[in-house]
Amino acid sequence: MTVSVDTAEPSEFSPRQNAVLEQALRLLVDGGEKALTTS
């Protein structure tokens, strides 16, 4: 599955897809913060 956030407008996503993308982004941010704090 490929996610093209740059080419797709948010309005093209369904609320469910928006929720999934938001959760994935939150996990990425959390993982990045943990990687920075533990190094």
GROMACS .gro file of C-alpha atoms in nm:
model
   39
    1MET     CA    1   0.000   0.000   0.000
    2THR     CA    2   0.136   0.339  -0.096
    3VAL     CA    3   0.031   0.658   0.079
    4SER     CA    4   0.065   0.968  -0.135
    5VAL     CA    5  -0.004   1.252   0.105
    6ASP     CA    6   0.163   1.511  -0.117
    7THR     CA    7  -0.062   1.453  -0.418
    8ALA     CA    8  -0.393   1.382  -0.242
    9GLU     CA    9  -0.616   1.642  -0.084
   10PRO     CA   10  -0.752   1.563   0.264
   11SER     CA   11  -1.105   1.591   0.124
   12GLU     CA   12  -1.037   1.284  -0.092
   13PHE     CA   13  -0.998   1.066   0.216
   14SER     CA   14  -1.286   0.916   0.410
   15PRO     CA   15  -1.312   0.990   0.784
   16ARG     CA   16  -1.188   0.635   0.852
   17GLN     CA   17  -0.881   0.687   0.633
   18ASN     CA   18  -0.813   1.020   0.802
   19ALA     CA   19  -0.826   0.849   1.142
   20VAL     CA   20  -0.584   0.578   1.029
   21LEU     CA   21  -0.343   0.831   0.878
   22GLU     CA   22  -0.360   1.047   1.189
   23GLN     CA   23  -0.285   0.749   1.414
   24ALA     CA   24   0.004   0.639   1.192
   25LEU     CA   25   0.150   0.990   1.199
   26ARG     CA   26   0.115   1.002   1.577
   27LEU     CA   27   0.301   0.670   1.607
   28LEU     CA   28   0.579   0.801   1.382
   29VAL     CA   29   0.614   1.115   1.593
   30ASP     CA   30   0.614   0.916   1.917
   31GLY     CA   31   0.873   0.674   1.779
   32GLY     CA   32   1.092   0.962   1.663
   33GLU     CA   33   1.079   1.128   2.003
   34LYS     CA   34   1.171   0.802   2.176
   35ALA     CA   35   1.461   0.749   1.937
   36LEU     CA   36   1.590   1.099   2.012
   37THR     CA   37   1.555   1.070   2.390
   38THR     CA   38   1.714   0.725   2.420
   39SER     CA   39   2.022   0.799   2.211
   0.00000   0.00000   0.00000
